[in-house]
JSON list of C-alpha atoms in Angstrom, two decimals:
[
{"chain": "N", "resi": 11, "resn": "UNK", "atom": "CA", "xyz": [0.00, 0.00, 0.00]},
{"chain": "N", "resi": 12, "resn": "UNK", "atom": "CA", "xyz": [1.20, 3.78, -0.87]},
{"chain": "N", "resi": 13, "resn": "UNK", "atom": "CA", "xyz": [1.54, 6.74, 1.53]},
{"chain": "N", "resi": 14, "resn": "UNK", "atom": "CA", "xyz": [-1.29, 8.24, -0.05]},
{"chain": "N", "resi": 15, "resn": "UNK", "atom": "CA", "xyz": [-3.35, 5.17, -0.47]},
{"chain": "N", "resi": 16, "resn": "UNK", "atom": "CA", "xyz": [-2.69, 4.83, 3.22]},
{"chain": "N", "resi": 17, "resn": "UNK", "atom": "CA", "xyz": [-2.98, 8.31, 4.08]},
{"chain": "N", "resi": 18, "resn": "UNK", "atom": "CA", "xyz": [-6.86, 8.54, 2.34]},
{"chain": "N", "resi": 19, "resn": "UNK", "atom": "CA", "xyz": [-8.12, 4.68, 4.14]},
{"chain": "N", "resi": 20, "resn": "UNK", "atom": "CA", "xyz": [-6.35, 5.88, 7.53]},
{"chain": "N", "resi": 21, "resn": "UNK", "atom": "CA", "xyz": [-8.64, 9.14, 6.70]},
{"chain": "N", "resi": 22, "resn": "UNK", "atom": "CA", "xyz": [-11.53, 7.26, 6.67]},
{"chain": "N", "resi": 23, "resn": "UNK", "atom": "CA", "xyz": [-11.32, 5.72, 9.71]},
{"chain": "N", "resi": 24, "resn": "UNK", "atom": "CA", "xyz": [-10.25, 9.02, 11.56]},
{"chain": "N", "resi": 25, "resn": "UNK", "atom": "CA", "xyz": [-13.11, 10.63, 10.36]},
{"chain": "N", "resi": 26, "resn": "UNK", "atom": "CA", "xyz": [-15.31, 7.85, 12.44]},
{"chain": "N", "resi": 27, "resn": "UNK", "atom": "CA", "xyz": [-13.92, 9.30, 15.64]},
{"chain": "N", "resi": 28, "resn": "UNK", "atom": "CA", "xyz": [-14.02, 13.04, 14.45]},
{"chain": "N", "resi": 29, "resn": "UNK", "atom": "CA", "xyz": [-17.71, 12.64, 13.56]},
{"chain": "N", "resi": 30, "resn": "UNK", "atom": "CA", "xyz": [-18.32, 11.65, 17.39]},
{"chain": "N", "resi": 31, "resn": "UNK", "atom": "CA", "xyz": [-16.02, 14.04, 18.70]},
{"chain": "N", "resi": 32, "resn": "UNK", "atom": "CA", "xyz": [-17.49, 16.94, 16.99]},
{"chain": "N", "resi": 33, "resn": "UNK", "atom": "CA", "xyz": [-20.65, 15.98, 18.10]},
{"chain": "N", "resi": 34, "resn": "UNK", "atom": "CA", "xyz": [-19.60, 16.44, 21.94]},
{"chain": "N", "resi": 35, "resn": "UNK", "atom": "CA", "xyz": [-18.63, 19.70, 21.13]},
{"chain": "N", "resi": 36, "resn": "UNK", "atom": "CA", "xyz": [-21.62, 20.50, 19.30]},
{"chain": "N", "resi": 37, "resn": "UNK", "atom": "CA", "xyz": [-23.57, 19.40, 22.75]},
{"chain": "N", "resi": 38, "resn": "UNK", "atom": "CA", "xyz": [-22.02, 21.83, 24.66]},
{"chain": "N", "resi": 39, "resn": "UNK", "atom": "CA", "xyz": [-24.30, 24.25, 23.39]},
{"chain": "N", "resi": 40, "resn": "UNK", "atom": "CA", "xyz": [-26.41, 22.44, 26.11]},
{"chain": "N", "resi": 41, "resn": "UNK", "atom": "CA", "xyz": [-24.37, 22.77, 28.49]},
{"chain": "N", "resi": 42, "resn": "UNK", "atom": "CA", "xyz": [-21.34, 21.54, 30.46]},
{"chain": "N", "resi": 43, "resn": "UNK", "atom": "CA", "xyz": [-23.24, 19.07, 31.43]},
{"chain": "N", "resi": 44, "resn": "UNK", "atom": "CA", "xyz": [-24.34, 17.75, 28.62]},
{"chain": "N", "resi": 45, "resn": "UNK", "atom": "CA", "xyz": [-21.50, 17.98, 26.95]},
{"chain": "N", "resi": 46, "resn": "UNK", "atom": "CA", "xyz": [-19.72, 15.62, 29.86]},
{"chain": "N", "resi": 47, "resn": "UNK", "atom": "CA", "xyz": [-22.57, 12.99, 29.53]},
{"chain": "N", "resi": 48, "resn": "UNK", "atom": "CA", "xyz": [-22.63, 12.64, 25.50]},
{"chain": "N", "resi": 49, "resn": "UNK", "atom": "CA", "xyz": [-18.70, 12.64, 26.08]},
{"chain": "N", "resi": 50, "resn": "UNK", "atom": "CA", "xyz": [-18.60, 9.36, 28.56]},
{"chain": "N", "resi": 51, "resn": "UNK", "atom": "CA", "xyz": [-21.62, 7.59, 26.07]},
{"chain": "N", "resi": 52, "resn": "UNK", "atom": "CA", "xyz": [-19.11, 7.99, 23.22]},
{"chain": "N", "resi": 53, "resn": "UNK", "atom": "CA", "xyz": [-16.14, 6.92, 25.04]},
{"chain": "N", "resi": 54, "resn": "UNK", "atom": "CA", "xyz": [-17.41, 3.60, 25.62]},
{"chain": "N", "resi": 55, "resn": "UNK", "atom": "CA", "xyz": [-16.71, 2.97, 21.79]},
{"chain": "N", "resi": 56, "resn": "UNK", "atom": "CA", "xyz": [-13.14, 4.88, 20.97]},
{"chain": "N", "resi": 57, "resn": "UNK", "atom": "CA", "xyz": [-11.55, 4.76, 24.54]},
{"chain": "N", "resi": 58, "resn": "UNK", "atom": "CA", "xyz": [-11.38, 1.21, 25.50]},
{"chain": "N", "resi": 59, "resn": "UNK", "atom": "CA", "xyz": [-8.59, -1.19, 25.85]},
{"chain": "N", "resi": 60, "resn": "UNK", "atom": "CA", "xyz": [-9.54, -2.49, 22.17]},
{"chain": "N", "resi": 61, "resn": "UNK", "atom": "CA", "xyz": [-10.84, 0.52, 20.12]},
{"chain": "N", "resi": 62, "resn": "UNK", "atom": "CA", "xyz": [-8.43, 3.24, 21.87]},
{"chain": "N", "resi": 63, "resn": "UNK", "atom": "CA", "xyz": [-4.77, 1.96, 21.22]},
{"chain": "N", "resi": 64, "resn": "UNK", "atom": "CA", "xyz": [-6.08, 1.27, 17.06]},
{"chain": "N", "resi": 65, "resn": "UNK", "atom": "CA", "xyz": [-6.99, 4.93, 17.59]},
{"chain": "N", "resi": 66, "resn": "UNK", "atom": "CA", "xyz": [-3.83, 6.44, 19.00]},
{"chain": "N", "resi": 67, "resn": "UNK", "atom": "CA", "xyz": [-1.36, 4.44, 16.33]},
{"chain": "N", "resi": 68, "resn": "UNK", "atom": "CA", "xyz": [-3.65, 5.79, 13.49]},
{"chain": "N", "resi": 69, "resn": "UNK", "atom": "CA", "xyz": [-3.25, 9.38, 14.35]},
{"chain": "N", "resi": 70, "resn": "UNK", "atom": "CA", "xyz": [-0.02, 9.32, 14.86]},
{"chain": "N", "resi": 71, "resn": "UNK", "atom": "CA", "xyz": [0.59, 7.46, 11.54]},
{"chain": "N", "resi": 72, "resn": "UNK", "atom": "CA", "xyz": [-1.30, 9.89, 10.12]},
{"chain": "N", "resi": 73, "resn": "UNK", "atom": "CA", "xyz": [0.73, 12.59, 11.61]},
{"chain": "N", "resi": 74, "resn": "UNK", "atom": "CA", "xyz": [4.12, 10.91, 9.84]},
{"chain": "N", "resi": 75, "resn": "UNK", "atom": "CA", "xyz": [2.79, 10.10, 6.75]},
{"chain": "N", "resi": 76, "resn": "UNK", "atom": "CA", "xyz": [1.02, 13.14, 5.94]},
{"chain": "N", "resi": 77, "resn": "UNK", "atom": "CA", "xyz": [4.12, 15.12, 6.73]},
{"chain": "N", "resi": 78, "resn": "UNK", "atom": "CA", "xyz": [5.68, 12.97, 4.57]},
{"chain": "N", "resi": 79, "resn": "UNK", "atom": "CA", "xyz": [3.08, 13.61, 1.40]},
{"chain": "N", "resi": 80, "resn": "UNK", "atom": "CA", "xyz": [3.20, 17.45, 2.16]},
{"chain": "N", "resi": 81, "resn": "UNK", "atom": "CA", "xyz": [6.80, 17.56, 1.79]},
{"chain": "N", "resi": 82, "resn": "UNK", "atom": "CA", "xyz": [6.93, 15.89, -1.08]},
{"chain": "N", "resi": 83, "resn": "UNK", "atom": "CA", "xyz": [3.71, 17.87, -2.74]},
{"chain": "N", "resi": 84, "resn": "UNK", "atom": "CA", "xyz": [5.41, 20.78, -1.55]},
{"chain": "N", "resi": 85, "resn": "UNK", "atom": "CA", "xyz": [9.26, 19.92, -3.48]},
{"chain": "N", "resi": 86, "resn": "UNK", "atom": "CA", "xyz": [7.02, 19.21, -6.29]},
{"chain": "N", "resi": 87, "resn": "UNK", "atom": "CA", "xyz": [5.98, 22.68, -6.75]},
{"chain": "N", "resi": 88, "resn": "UNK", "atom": "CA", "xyz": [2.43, 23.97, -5.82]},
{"chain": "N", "resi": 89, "resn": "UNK", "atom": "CA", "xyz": [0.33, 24.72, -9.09]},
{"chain": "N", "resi": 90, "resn": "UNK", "atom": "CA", "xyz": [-2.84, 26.46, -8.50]},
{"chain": "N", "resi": 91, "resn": "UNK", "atom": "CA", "xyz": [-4.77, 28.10, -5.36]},
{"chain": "N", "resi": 92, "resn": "UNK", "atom": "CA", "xyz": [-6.24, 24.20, -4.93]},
{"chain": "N", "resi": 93, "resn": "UNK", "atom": "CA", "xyz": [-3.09, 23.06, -3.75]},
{"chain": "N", "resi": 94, "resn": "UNK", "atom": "CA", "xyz": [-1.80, 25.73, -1.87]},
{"chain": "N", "resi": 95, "resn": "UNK", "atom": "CA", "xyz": [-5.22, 25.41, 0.37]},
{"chain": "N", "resi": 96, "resn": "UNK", "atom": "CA", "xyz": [-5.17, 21.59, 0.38]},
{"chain": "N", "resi": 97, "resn": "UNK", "atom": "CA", "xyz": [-1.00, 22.14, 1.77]},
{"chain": "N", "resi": 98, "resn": "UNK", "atom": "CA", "xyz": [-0.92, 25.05, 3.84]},
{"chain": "N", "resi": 99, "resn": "UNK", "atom": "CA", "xyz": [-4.17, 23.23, 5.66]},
{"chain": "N", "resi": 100, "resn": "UNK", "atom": "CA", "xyz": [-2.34, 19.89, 5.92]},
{"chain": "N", "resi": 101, "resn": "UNK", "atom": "CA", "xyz": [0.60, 21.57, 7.55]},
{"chain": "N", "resi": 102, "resn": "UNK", "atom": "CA", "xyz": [-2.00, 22.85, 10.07]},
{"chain": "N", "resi": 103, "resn": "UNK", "atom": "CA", "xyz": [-3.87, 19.53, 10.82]},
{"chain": "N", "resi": 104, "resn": "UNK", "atom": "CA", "xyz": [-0.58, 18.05, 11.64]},
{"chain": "N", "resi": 105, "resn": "UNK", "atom": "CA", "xyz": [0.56, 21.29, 14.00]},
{"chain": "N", "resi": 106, "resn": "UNK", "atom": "CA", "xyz": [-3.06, 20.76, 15.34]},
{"chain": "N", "resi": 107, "resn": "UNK", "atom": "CA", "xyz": [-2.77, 16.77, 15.81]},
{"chain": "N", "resi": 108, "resn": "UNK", "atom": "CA", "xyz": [0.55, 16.71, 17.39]},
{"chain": "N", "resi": 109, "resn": "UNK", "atom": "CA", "xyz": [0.27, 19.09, 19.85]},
{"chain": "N", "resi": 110, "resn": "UNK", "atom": "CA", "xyz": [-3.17, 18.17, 20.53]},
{"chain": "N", "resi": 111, "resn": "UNK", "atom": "CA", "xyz": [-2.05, 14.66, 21.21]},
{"chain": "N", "resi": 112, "resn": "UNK", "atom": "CA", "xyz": [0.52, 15.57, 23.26]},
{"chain": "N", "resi": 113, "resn": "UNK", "atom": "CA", "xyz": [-1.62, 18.07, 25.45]},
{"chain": "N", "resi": 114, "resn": "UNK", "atom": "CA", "xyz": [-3.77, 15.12, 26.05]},
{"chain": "N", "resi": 115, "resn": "UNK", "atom": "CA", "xyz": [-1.14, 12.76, 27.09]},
{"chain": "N", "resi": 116, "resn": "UNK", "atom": "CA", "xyz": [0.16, 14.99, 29.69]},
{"chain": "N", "resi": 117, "resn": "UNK", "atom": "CA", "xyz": [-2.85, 16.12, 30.69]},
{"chain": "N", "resi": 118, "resn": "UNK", "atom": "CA", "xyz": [-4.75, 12.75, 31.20]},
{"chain": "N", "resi": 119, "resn": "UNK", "atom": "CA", "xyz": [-1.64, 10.20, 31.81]},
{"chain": "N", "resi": 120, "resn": "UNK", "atom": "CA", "xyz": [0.83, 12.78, 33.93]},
{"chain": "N", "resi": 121, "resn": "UNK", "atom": "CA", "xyz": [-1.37, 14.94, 35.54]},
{"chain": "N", "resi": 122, "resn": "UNK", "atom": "CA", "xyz": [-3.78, 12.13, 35.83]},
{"chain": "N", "resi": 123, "resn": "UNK", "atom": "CA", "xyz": [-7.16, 14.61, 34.47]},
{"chain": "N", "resi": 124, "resn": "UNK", "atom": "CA", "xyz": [-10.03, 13.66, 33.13]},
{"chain": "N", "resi": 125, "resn": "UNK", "atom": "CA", "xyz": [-9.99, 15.20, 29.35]},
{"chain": "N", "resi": 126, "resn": "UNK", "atom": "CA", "xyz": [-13.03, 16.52, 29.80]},
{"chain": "N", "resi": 127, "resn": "UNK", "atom": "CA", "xyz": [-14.86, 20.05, 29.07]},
{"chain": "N", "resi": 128, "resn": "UNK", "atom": "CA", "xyz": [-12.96, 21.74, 31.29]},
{"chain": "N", "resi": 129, "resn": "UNK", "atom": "CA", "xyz": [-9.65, 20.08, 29.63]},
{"chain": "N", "resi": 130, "resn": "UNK", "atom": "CA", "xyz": [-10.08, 23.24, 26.36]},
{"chain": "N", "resi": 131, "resn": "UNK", "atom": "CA", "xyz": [-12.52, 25.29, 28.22]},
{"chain": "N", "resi": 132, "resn": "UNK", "atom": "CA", "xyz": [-9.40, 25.85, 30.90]},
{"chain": "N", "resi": 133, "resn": "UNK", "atom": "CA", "xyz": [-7.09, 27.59, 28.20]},
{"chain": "N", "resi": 134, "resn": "UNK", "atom": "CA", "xyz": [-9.94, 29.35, 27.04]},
{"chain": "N", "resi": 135, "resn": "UNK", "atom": "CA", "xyz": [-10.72, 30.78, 30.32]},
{"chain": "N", "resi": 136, "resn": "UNK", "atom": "CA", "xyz": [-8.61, 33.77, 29.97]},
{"chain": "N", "resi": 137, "resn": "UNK", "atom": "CA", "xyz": [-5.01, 35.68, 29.47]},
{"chain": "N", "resi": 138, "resn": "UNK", "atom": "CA", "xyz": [-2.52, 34.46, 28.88]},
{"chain": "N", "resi": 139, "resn": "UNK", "atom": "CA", "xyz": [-3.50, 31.07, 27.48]},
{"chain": "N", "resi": 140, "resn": "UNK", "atom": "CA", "xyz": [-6.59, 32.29, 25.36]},
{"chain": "N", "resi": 141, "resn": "UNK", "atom": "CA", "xyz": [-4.40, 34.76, 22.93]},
{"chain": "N", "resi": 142, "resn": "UNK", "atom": "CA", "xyz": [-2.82, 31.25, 22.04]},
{"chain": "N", "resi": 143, "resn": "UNK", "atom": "CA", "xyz": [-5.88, 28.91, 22.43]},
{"chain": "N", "resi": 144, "resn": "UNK", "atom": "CA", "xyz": [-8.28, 30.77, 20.32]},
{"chain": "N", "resi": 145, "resn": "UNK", "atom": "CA", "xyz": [-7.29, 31.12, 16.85]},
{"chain": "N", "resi": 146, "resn": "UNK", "atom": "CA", "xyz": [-5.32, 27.55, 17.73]},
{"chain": "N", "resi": 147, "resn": "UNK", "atom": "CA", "xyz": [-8.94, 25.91, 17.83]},
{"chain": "N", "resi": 148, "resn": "UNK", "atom": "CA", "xyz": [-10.21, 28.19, 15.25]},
{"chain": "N", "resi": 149, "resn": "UNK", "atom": "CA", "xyz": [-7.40, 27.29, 12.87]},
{"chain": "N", "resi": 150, "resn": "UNK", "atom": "CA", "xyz": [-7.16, 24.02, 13.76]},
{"chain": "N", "resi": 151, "resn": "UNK", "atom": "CA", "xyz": [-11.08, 22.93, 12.90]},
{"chain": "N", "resi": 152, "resn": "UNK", "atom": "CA", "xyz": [-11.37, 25.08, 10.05]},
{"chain": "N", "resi": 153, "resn": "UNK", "atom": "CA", "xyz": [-8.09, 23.87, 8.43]},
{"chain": "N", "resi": 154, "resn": "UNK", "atom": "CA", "xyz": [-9.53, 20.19, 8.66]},
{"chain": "N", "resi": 155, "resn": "UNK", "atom": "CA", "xyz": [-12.89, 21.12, 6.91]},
{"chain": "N", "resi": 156, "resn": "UNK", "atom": "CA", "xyz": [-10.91, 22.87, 4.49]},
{"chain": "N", "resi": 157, "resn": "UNK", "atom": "CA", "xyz": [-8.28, 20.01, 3.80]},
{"chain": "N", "resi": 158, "resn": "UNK", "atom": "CA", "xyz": [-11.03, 17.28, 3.58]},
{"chain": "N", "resi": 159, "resn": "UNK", "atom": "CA", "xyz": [-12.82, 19.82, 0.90]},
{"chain": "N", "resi": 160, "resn": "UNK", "atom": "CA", "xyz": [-9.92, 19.47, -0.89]},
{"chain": "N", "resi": 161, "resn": "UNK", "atom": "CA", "xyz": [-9.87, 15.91, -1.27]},
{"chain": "N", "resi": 162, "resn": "UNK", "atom": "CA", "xyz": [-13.73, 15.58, -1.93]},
{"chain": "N", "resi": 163, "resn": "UNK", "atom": "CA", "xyz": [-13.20, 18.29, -4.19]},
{"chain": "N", "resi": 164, "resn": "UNK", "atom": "CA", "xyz": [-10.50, 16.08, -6.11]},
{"chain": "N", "resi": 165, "resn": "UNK", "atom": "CA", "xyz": [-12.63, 13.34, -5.99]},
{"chain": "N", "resi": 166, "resn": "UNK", "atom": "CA", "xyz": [-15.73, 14.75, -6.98]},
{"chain": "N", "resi": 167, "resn": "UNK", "atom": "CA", "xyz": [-13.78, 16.22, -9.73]},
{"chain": "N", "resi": 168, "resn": "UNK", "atom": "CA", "xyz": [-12.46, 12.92, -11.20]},
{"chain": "N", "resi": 169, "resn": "UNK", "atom": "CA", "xyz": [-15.84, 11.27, -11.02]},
{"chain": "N", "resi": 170, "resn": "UNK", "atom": "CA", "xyz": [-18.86, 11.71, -12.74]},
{"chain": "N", "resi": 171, "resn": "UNK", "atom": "CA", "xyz": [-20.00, 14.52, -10.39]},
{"chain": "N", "resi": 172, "resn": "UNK", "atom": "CA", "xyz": [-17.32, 17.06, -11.64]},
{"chain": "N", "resi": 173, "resn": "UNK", "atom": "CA", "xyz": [-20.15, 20.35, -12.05]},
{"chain": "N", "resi": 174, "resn": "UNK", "atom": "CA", "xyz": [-20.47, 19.29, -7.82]},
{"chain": "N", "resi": 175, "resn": "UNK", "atom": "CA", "xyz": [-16.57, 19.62, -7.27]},
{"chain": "N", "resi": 176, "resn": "UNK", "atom": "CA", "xyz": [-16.16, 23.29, -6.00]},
{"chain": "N", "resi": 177, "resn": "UNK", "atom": "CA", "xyz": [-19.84, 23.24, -4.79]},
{"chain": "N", "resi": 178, "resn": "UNK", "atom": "CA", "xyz": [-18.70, 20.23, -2.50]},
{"chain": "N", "resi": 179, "resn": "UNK", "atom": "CA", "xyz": [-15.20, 22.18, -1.30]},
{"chain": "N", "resi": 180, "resn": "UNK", "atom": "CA", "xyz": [-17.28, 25.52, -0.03]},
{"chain": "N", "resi": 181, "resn": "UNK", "atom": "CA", "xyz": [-19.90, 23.44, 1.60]},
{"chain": "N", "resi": 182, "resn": "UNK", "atom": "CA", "xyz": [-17.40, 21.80, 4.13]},
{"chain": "N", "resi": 183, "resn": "UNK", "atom": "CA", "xyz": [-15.61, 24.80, 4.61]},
{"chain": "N", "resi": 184, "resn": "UNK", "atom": "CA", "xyz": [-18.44, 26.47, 5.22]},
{"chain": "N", "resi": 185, "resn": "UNK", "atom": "CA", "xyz": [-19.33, 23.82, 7.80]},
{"chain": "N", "resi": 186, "resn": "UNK", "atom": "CA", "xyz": [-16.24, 23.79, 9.34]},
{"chain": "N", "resi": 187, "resn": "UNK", "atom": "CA", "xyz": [-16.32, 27.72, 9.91]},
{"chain": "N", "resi": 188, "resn": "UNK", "atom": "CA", "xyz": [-19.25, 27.32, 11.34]},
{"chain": "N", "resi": 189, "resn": "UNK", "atom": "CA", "xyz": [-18.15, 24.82, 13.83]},
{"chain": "N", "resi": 190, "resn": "UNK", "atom": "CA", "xyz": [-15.16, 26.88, 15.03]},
{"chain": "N", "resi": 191, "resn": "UNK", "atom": "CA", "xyz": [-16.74, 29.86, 15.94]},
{"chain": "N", "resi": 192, "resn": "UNK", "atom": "CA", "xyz": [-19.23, 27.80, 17.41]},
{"chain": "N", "resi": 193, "resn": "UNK", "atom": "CA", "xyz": [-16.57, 25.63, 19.84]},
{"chain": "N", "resi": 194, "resn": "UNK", "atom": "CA", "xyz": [-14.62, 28.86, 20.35]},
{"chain": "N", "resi": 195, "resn": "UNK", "atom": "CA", "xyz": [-18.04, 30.51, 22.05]},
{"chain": "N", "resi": 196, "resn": "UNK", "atom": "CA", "xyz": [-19.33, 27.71, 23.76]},
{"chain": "N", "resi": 197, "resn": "UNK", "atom": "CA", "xyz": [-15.32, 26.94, 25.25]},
{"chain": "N", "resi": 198, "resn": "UNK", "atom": "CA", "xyz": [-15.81, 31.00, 26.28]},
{"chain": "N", "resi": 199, "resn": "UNK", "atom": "CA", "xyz": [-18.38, 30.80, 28.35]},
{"chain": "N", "resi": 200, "resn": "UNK", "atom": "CA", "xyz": [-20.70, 33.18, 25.72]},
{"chain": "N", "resi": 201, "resn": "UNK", "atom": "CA", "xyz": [-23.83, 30.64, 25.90]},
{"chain": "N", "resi": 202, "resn": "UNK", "atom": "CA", "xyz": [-23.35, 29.63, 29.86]},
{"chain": "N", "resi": 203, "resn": "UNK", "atom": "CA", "xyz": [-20.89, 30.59, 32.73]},
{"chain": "N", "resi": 204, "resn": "UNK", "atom": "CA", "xyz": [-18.13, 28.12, 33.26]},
{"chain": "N", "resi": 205, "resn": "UNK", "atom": "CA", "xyz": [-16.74, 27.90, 36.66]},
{"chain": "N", "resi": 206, "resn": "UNK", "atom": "CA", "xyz": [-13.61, 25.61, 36.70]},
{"chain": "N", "resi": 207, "resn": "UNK", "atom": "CA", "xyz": [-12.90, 22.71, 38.92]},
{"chain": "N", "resi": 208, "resn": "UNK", "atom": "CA", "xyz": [-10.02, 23.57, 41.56]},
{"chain": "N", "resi": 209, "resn": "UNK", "atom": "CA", "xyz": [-7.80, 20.78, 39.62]},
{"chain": "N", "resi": 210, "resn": "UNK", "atom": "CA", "xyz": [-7.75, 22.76, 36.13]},
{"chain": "N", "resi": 211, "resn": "UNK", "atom": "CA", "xyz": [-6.99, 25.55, 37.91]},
{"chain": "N", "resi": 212, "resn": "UNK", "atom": "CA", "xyz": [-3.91, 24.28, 40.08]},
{"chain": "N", "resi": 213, "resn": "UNK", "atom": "CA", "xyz": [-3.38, 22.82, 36.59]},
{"chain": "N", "resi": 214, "resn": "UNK", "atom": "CA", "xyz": [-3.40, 26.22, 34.56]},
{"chain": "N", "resi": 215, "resn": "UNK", "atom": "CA", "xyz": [-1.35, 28.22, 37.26]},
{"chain": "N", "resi": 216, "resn": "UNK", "atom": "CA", "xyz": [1.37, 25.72, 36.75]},
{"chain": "N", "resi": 217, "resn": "UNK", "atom": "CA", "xyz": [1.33, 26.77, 33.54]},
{"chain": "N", "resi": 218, "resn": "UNK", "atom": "CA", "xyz": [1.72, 30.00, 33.74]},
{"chain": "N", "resi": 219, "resn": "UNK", "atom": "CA", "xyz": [4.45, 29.65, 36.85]},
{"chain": "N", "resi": 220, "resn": "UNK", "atom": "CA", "xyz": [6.00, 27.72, 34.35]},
{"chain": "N", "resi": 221, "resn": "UNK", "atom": "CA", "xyz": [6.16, 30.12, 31.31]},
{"chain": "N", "resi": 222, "resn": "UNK", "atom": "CA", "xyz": [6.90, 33.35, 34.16]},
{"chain": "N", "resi": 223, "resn": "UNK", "atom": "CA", "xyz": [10.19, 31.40, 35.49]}
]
């Protein structure tokens, strides 16, 4: 199997788990509380001893591999506005991944913290974390609605449905706009006052302890 054969079948499966995970954030519109509940149903299918380490290998794969394909796209030469968009938002789905993934390992396996709302909502609580945290989620969802319009785009555009190609690009880039502002208001407080747990917020001034040193 290719990189990129790999790269668009390891896609696929991804996109299983960012289906349900976007659709804990979208609950949060609800509520912290609802958000939390849909957020432990859910985890009874990715995070378990069978489902969870599948999950974990696959996104870092994906992080590898689709450095590798952007590299090479990228030595290639970039032809067009199409691959400019479907490059400079790769490079930012992999910035996003990694350091997402990382956040979550120290978070939930050092500190020992449940990932939960209050896991983003805590960095979007205020200065100095939120000047970082806010166009770092907003960039980081829209960039993935914007990279997979790429690739239906491309795909739409080598099948039968080529007049649908562009129309298909805009209307997940359009969705995925939508869905950043709305996780970046929902992880402010706008809809509901968020009060954090004494644990994110020992957590958050050891953060900043550690970036005043």
């Amino acid at each position: 199997m290719t990189p990129l054969l790999f790269h668009r079948w390891n896609s696929a499966f991804l996109a299983l788990f960012i289906i349900l995970h976007f659709a804990t954030h979208l609950t949060g519109v609800a509520g912290i509380e609802a958000y939390n509940t849909v957020q432990s149903a859910l985890r009874l299918i990715y995070r378990n001893p069978v489902v969870e380490p599948f999950l974990l290998l696959s996104v870092v794969l994906q992080i590898g591999i689709g450095l590798l394909l952007l590299i090479r796209k990228t030595r290639r030469g970039l032809r067009g506005r199409w691959a400019y968009a479907q490059v400079i938002s790769g490079f930012i789905v992999l910035f996003f991944l990694a350091q997402h993934l990382s956040a979550m390992a120290l978070a939930r396996w050092v500190e020992g913290l449940d990932t939960n709302f209050y896991w983003p909502a805590s960095v979007m609580s205020g200065a100095p974390f939120i000047w970082y945290f806010l166009p770092y989620y907003f960039l980081g969802v829209v960039a993935l609605f914007v990279h997979l319009g790429c690739g239906i785009r491309l795909a739409l555009f080598r099948s039968n449905l080529r007049p649908y190609a562009t129309v298909g690009f805009w209307a997940l880039s359009t969705l995925g706009l939508a869905m950043a502002v709305t996780i970046n208001l929902t992880l402010m407080g706008v809809f509901f006052e968020i009060e954090l747990p004494p644990a994110w917020l020992t957590y958050l001034q050891g953060f900043v302890a550690g970036y005043t040193q």
